[in-house]
Amino acid sequence: MAGVEVSDREIVVVGFVLVLVATIGAVAVTHVRRDLVAPVGETIGYLTRTRAARIAAVLMWAWLGWHFLAR
């Protein structure tokens, strides 16, 4: 069955749109139901409460920047 060819660029754009929609949905749920989901700031604060976790977060951020933004 012949179908429409989808380029890699279109797949990436759709993926980013899905991530954006999921993020907006999570933020909306956070604002509506604070008892169900913790706000993003509190979650990040909880995850990076130790020095080792903060160092890991900075290293992960640097790795992502190097691989995806340094071109």
PDB file of C-alpha atoms in Angstrom:
ATOM      1  CA  MET A   1       0.000   0.000   0.000  1.00  0.00           C
ATOM      2  CA  ALA A   2       1.495   3.317  -1.061  1.00  0.00           C
ATOM      3  CA  GLY A   3       1.493   6.090   1.461  1.00  0.00           C
ATOM      4  CA  VAL A   4       2.768   9.584   1.916  1.00  0.00           C
ATOM      5  CA  GLU A   5       6.468   9.821   2.631  1.00  0.00           C
ATOM      6  CA  VAL A   6       7.300  11.488   5.914  1.00  0.00           C
ATOM      7  CA  SER A   7      10.618  13.262   6.270  1.00  0.00           C
ATOM      8  CA  ASP A   8      12.810  13.133   9.353  1.00  0.00           C
ATOM      9  CA  ARG A   9      12.184  16.833   9.899  1.00  0.00           C
ATOM     10  CA  GLU A  10       8.427  16.305  10.067  1.00  0.00           C
ATOM     11  CA  ILE A  11       8.849  13.501  12.605  1.00  0.00           C
ATOM     12  CA  VAL A  12      11.025  15.731  14.790  1.00  0.00           C
ATOM     13  CA  VAL A  13       8.563  18.640  14.569  1.00  0.00           C
ATOM     14  CA  VAL A  14       5.652  16.371  15.524  1.00  0.00           C
ATOM     15  CA  GLY A  15       7.707  14.985  18.422  1.00  0.00           C
ATOM     16  CA  PHE A  16       8.457  18.468  19.741  1.00  0.00           C
ATOM     17  CA  VAL A  17       4.806  19.461  19.403  1.00  0.00           C
ATOM     18  CA  LEU A  18       3.768  16.380  21.396  1.00  0.00           C
ATOM     19  CA  VAL A  19       6.306  17.184  24.118  1.00  0.00           C
ATOM     20  CA  LEU A  20       5.075  20.785  24.213  1.00  0.00           C
ATOM     21  CA  VAL A  21       1.430  19.698  24.482  1.00  0.00           C
ATOM     22  CA  ALA A  22       2.284  17.193  27.238  1.00  0.00           C
ATOM     23  CA  THR A  23       4.214  19.882  29.138  1.00  0.00           C
ATOM     24  CA  ILE A  24       1.386  22.390  28.873  1.00  0.00           C
ATOM     25  CA  GLY A  25      -1.064  19.699  29.987  1.00  0.00           C
ATOM     26  CA  ALA A  26       1.100  18.805  32.983  1.00  0.00           C
ATOM     27  CA  VAL A  27       1.393  22.461  33.992  1.00  0.00           C
ATOM     28  CA  ALA A  28      -2.379  22.898  33.662  1.00  0.00           C
ATOM     29  CA  VAL A  29      -3.049  19.831  35.823  1.00  0.00           C
ATOM     30  CA  THR A  30      -0.535  21.138  38.357  1.00  0.00           C
ATOM     31  CA  HIS A  31      -2.371  24.449  38.652  1.00  0.00           C
ATOM     32  CA  VAL A  32      -5.816  22.849  38.871  1.00  0.00           C
ATOM     33  CA  ARG A  33      -5.015  19.907  41.167  1.00  0.00           C
ATOM     34  CA  ARG A  34      -2.185  20.865  43.508  1.00  0.00           C
ATOM     35  CA  ASP A  35      -3.005  17.838  45.682  1.00  0.00           C
ATOM     36  CA  LEU A  36      -2.450  15.485  42.739  1.00  0.00           C
ATOM     37  CA  VAL A  37       0.781  16.782  41.164  1.00  0.00           C
ATOM     38  CA  ALA A  38       3.546  18.902  42.674  1.00  0.00           C
ATOM     39  CA  PRO A  39       4.535  22.084  40.803  1.00  0.00           C
ATOM     40  CA  VAL A  40       7.577  21.807  38.519  1.00  0.00           C
ATOM     41  CA  GLY A  41       9.682  24.098  40.710  1.00  0.00           C
ATOM     42  CA  GLU A  42       9.028  21.989  43.801  1.00  0.00           C
ATOM     43  CA  THR A  43       9.762  18.787  41.884  1.00  0.00           C
ATOM     44  CA  ILE A  44      13.083  20.111  40.584  1.00  0.00           C
ATOM     45  CA  GLY A  45      13.939  21.388  44.053  1.00  0.00           C
ATOM     46  CA  TYR A  46      13.173  17.964  45.518  1.00  0.00           C
ATOM     47  CA  LEU A  47      15.243  16.159  42.871  1.00  0.00           C
ATOM     48  CA  THR A  48      18.250  18.474  43.286  1.00  0.00           C
ATOM     49  CA  ARG A  49      18.312  18.745  47.073  1.00  0.00           C
ATOM     50  CA  THR A  50      21.713  17.056  47.367  1.00  0.00           C
ATOM     51  CA  ARG A  51      25.002  18.310  45.996  1.00  0.00           C
ATOM     52  CA  ALA A  52      25.527  15.140  43.942  1.00  0.00           C
ATOM     53  CA  ALA A  53      22.123  15.539  42.297  1.00  0.00           C
ATOM     54  CA  ARG A  54      22.856  19.191  41.429  1.00  0.00           C
ATOM     55  CA  ILE A  55      26.195  18.197  39.877  1.00  0.00           C
ATOM     56  CA  ALA A  56      24.458  15.422  37.896  1.00  0.00           C
ATOM     57  CA  ALA A  57      21.820  17.914  36.686  1.00  0.00           C
ATOM     58  CA  VAL A  58      24.489  20.372  35.509  1.00  0.00           C
ATOM     59  CA  LEU A  59      26.406  17.601  33.739  1.00  0.00           C
ATOM     60  CA  MET A  60      23.219  16.358  32.062  1.00  0.00           C
ATOM     61  CA  TRP A  61      22.351  19.907  30.990  1.00  0.00           C
ATOM     62  CA  ALA A  62      25.872  20.385  29.580  1.00  0.00           C
ATOM     63  CA  TRP A  63      25.670  17.067  27.719  1.00  0.00           C
ATOM     64  CA  LEU A  64      22.315  17.983  26.177  1.00  0.00           C
ATOM     65  CA  GLY A  65      23.630  21.400  25.165  1.00  0.00           C
ATOM     66  CA  TRP A  66      26.757  19.950  23.634  1.00  0.00           C
ATOM     67  CA  HIS A  67      24.963  17.280  21.634  1.00  0.00           C
ATOM     68  CA  PHE A  68      21.867  19.158  20.526  1.00  0.00           C
ATOM     69  CA  LEU A  69      22.766  22.851  20.490  1.00  0.00           C
ATOM     70  CA  ALA A  70      26.465  23.020  19.546  1.00  0.00           C
ATOM     71  CA  ARG A  71      26.428  22.836  15.790  1.00  0.00           C
TER      72      ARG A  71
END
